[in-house]
Coordinates of C-alpha atoms in Angstrom, one line a residue:
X1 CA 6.6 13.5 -7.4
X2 CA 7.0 9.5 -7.1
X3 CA 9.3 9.2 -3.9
X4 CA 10.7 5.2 -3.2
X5 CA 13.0 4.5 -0.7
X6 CA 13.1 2.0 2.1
X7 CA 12.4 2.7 6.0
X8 CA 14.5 0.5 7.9
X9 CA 18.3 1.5 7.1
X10 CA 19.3 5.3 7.9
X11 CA 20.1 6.0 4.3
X12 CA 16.3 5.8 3.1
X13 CA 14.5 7.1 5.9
X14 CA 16.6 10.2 6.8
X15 CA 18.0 10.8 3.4
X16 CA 14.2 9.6 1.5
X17 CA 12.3 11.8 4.0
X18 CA 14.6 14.6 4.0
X19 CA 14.0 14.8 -0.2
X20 CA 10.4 14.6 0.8
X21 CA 10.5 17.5 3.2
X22 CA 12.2 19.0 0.7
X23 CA 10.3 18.8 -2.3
X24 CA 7.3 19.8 0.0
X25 CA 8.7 23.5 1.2
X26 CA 10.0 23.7 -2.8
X27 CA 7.0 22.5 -4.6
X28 CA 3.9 22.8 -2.4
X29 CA 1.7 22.6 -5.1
X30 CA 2.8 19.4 -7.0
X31 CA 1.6 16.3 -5.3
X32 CA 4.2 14.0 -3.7
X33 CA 3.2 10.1 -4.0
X34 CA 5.3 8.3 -1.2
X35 CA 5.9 4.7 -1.9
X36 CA 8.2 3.1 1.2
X37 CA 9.6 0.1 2.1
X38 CA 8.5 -1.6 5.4
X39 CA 11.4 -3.6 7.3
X40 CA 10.5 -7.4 8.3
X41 CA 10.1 -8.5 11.8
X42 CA 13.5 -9.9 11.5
X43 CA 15.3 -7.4 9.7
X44 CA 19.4 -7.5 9.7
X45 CA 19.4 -3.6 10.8
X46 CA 18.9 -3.5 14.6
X47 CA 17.5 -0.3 14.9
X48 CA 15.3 -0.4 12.0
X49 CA 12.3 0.7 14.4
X50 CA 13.7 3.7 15.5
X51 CA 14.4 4.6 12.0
X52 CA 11.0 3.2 10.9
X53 CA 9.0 5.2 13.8
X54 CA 11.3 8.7 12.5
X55 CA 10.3 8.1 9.0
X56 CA 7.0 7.5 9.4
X57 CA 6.2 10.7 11.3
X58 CA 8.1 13.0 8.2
X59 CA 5.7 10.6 6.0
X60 CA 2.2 11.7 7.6
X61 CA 3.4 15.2 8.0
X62 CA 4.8 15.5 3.9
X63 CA 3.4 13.3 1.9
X64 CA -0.1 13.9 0.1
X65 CA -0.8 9.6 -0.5
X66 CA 1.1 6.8 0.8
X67 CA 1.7 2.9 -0.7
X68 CA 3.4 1.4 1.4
X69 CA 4.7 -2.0 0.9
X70 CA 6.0 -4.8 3.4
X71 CA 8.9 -7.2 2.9
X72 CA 7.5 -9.7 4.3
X73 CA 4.5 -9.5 2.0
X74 CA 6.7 -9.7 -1.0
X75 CA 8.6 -12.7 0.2
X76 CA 5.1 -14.3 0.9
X77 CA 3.8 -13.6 -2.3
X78 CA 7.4 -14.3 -4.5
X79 CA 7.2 -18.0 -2.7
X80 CA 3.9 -18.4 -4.0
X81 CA 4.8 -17.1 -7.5
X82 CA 7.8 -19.9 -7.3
X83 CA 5.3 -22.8 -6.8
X84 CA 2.8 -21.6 -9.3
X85 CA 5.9 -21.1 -11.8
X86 CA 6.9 -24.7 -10.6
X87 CA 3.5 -26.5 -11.1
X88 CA 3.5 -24.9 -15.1
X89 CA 7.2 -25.5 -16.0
X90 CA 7.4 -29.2 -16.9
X91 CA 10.1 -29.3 -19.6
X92 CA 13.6 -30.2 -17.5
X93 CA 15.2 -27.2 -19.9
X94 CA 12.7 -24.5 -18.3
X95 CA 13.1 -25.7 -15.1
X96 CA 17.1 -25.4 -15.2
X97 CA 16.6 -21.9 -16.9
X98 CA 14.2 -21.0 -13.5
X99 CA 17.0 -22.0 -11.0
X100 CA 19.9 -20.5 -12.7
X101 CA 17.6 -17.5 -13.0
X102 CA 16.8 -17.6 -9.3
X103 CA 20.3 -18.1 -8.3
X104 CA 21.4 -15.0 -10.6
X105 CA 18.6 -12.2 -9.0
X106 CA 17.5 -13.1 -5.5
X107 CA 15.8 -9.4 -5.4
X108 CA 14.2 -8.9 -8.6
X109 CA 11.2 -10.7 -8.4
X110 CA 10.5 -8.4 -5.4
X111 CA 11.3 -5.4 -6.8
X112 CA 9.4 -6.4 -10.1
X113 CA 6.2 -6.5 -7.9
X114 CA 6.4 -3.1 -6.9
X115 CA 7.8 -1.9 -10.5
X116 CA 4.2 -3.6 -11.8
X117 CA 2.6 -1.4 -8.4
X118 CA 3.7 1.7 -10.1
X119 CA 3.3 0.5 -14.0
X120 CA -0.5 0.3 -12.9
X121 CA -0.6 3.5 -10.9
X122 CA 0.7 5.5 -13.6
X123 CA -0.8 3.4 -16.8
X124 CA -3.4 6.0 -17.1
X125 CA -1.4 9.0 -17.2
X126 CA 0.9 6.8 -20.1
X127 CA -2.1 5.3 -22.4
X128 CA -5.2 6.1 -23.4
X129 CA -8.2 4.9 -21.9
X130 CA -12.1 5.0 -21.5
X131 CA -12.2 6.0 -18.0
X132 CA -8.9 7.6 -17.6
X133 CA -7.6 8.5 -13.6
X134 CA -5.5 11.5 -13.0
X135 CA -2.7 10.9 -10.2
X136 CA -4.2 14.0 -8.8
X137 CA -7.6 12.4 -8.9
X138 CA -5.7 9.8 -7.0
X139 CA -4.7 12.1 -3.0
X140 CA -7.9 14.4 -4.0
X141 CA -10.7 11.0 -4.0
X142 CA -9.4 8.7 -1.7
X143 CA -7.9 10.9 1.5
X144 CA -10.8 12.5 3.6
X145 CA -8.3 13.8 6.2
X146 CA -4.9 14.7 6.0
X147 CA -3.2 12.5 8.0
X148 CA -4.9 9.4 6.7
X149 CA -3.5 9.0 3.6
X150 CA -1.5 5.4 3.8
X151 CA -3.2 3.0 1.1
X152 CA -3.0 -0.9 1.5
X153 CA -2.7 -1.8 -2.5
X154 CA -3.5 -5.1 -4.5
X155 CA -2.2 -6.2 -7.7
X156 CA -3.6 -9.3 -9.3
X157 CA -2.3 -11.0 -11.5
X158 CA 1.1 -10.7 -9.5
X159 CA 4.2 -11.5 -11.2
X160 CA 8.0 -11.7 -12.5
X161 CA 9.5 -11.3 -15.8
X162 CA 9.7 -15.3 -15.8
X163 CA 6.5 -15.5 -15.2
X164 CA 4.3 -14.7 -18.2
X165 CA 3.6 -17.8 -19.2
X166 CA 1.4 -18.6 -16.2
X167 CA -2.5 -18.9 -17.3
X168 CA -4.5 -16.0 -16.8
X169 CA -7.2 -15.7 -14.8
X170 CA -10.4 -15.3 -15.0
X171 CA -12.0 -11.7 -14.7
X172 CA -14.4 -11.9 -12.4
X173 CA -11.4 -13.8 -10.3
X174 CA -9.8 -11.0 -10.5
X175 CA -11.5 -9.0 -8.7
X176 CA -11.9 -11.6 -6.4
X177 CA -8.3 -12.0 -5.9
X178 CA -7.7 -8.7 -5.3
X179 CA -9.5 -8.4 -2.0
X180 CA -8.8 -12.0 -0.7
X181 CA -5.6 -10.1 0.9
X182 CA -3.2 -12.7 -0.9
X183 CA -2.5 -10.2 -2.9
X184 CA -1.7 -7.5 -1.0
X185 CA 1.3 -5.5 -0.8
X186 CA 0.6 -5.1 3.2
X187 CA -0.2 -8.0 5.5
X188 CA -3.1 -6.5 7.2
X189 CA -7.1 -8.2 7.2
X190 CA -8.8 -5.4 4.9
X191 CA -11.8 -7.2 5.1
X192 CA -12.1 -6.5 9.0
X193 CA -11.5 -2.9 9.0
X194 CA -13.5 0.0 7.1
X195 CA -12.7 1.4 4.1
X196 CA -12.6 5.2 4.2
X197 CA -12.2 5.0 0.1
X198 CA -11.4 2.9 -2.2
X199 CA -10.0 2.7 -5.8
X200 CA -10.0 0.0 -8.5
X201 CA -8.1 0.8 -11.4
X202 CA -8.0 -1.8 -14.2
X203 CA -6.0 -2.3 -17.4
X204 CA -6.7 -4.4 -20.9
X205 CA -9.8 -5.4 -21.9
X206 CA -12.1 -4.4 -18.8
X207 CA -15.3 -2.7 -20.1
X208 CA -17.3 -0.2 -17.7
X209 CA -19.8 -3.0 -17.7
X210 CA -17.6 -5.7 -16.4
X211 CA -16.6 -2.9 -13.6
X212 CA -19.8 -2.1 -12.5
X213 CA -20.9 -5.9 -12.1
X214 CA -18.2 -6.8 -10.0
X215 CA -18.4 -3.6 -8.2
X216 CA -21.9 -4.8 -7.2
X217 CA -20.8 -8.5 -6.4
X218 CA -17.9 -6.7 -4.2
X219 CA -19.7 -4.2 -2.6
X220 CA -21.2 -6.8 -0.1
X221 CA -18.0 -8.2 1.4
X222 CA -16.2 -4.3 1.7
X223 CA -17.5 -2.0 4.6
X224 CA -17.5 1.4 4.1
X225 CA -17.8 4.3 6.9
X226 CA -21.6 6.2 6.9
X227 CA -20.4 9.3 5.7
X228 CA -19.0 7.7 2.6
X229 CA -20.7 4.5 1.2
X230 CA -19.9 5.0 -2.0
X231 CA -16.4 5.6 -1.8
X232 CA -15.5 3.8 -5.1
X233 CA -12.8 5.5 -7.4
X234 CA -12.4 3.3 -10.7
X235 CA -10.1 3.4 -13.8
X236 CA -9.9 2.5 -17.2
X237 CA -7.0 2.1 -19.2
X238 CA -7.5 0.5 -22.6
X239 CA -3.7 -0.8 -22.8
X240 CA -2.9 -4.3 -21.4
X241 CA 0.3 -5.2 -19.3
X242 CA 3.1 -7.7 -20.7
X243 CA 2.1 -11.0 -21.1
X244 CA -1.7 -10.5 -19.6
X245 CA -4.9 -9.5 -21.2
X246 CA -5.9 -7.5 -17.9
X247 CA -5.2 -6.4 -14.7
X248 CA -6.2 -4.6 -11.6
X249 CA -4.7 -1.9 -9.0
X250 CA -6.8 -1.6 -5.6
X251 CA -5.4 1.4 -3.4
X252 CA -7.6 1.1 -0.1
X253 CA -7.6 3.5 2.5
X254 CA -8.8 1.2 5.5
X255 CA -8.6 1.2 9.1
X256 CA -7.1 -2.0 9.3
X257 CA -3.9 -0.1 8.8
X258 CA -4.0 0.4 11.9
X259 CA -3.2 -3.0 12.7
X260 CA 0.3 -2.5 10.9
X261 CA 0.8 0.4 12.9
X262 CA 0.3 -1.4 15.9
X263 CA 3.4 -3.5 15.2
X264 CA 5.8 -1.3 14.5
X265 CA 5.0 0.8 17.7
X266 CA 5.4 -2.4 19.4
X267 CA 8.9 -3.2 18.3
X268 CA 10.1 0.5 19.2
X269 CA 8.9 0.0 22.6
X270 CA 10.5 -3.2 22.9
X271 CA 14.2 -1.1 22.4
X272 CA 12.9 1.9 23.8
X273 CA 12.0 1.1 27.2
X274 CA 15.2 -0.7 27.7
X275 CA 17.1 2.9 25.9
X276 CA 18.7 0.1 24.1
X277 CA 20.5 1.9 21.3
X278 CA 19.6 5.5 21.8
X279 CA 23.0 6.1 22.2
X280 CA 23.9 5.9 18.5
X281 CA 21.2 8.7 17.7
X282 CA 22.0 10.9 20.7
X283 CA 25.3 11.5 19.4
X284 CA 24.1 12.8 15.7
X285 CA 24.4 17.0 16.4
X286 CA 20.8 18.3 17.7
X287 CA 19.2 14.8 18.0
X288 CA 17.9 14.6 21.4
X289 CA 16.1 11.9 23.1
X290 CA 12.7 14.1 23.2
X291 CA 12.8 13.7 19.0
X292 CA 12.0 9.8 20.4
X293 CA 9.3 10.7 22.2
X294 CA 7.6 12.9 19.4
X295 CA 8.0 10.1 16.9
X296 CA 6.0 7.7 18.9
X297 CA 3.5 10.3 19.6
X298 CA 3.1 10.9 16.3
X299 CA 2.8 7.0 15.5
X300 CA 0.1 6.2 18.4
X301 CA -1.9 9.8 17.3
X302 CA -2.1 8.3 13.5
X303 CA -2.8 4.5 14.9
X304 CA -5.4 6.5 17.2
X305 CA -7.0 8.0 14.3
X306 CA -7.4 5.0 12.4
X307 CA -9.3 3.6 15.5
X308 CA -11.7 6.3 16.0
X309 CA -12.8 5.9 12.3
X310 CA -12.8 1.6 12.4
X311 CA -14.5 1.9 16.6
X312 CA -17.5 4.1 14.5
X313 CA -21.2 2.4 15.8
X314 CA -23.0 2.8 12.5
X315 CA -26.6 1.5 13.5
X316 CA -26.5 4.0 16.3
X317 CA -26.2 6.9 13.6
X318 CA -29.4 8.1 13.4
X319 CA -30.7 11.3 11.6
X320 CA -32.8 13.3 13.8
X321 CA -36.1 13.7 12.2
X322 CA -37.8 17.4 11.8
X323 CA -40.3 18.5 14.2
X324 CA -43.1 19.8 12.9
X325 CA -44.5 23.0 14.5
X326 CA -48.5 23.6 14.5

């Protein structure tokens, strides 16, 4: 089960996380794929943290993997799309055709971002492909412990409908651009935490070849925990996107998540400790202000766990050796 909804109104996290409880106690064997929305910092619903912090603990507890994606990240990335798209459109016509356009659907270059998110995830399960990646493959590969199953993802090339015509890049750029964090869906440094797994799925004309070599250019830059070095999960699928003659999905399961975490506990405190707003919850039917205190427990315990894995010493892991007896 694919599950979107967004986490900072009350509609899509109560009603979104109530379908996932749901379809967990109904369907305990089918995997559930959770793919929320993060509120901005300065989000028009006031008590987006509350309803953020009450989401996210139904999340950990129901969902088998996690993509979460930021709004801020997609705003970041849509203004860079609209001055590449700028730089390439040079014919007065196009140009006018680009305004009018932006004018008519000030959302759908965001949401077209995550409908290309998904069009990757699921590519292999759609087309045929050399190295084809089940969706179960997916939760079973790249989530060690229960809990820790939120993936920071990476989509390069990134763009709209309008933008096709940009020029592709190059392969091996790619790759590059897929861990430079300008592409991420989640603004968090990847490249300072540790990956717990990580998985590179690729569309078009992407040979195993081409995989493995920049799999051994990346592996230098990416830091994986000691128990699981090799913690690469890659994909083939033979069929290109729109418009492009490749492309790449990375899902990383990384500690720096728990950066992201971090933020969101700190904007519940920031109402909390002043019970600013409680009052609006405390007057649903069996919401009571302990249900607060349980959500942030739940938030610092995952954040917590995240730590403990990034906070690892690795060159004070030694293996004891065998003593010999005479």
């Amino acid at each position: 089960f694919f599950l979107l909804h967004s986490l900072g109104g009350g509609t899509g996290s109560g009603l979104g996380t109530a379908v996932l409880e749901m379809l967990s106690e109904e369907f305990p064997g089918v995997f559930r794929f959770d793919i929320p929305v993060f509120p901005s910092a300065t989000d028009d619903v006031i008590t987006s943290p509350y309803n953020t912090v009450f989401a996210l603990e139904k999340i950990t507890e129901f969902a088998d993997c996690s993509c979460p994606v930021e709004n801020e990240a997609l705003m970041s990335v849509c203004n860079r799309i609209l001055k590449m798209g700028l730089k390439t459109k040079t014919t007065l016509a196009s140009a006018k055709d680009s305004v009018l356009c932006q004018k008519a659907r000030p959302f759908d270059q965001m949401n077209n971002i995550v409908a290309n998110l998904l069009l990757n995830l699921t590519s292999s399960a759609r087309f045929s492909g050399s190295l084809n990646v089940d969706l179960n493959d997916i939760c079973t590969n790249l989530v060690p412990y229960p809990r820790l199953h939120f993936f920071v993802s990476s989509v390069t090339p990134l763009y709209s409908l309008l933008d096709v015509d940009l020029p592709p890049r190059k392969l091996d750029q790619m790759f590059t651009d897929a861990f430079s964090g300008q592409q991420q869906l989640v603004q968090c440094d990847v490249k300072r935490g540790v990956q717990l797994a990580c998985a590179l799925l690729a569309r078009g004309s992407v040979g195993i070849s081409d995989m493995r070599r920049n799999l051994d250019r990346i592996r230098e830059d990416v830091r994986f925990v000691h128990w699981n070095r090799d913690g690469w999960k890659t994909g083939l699928c033979s069929v290109a996107p729109v418009g492009h003659p490749y492309s790449l999905l990375t899902l990383s399961n990384t500690t720096a998540f728990h950066h992201t975490l971090g933020q969101m506990q700190s904007r519940f405190l920031r109402l909390y400790n002043r019970k600013a707003h409680v009052h609006h919850f405390l007057q649903v039917d069996s919401m009571e202000d302990c249900h607060f205190v349980d959500g942030l427990s739940s938030l610092s315990s995952l954040s917590s766990e995240y730590k403990a894995m990034e906070n690892t010493d690795f060159s004070k892991l030694t293996v004891p050796r065998l003593k010999v007896v005479l």
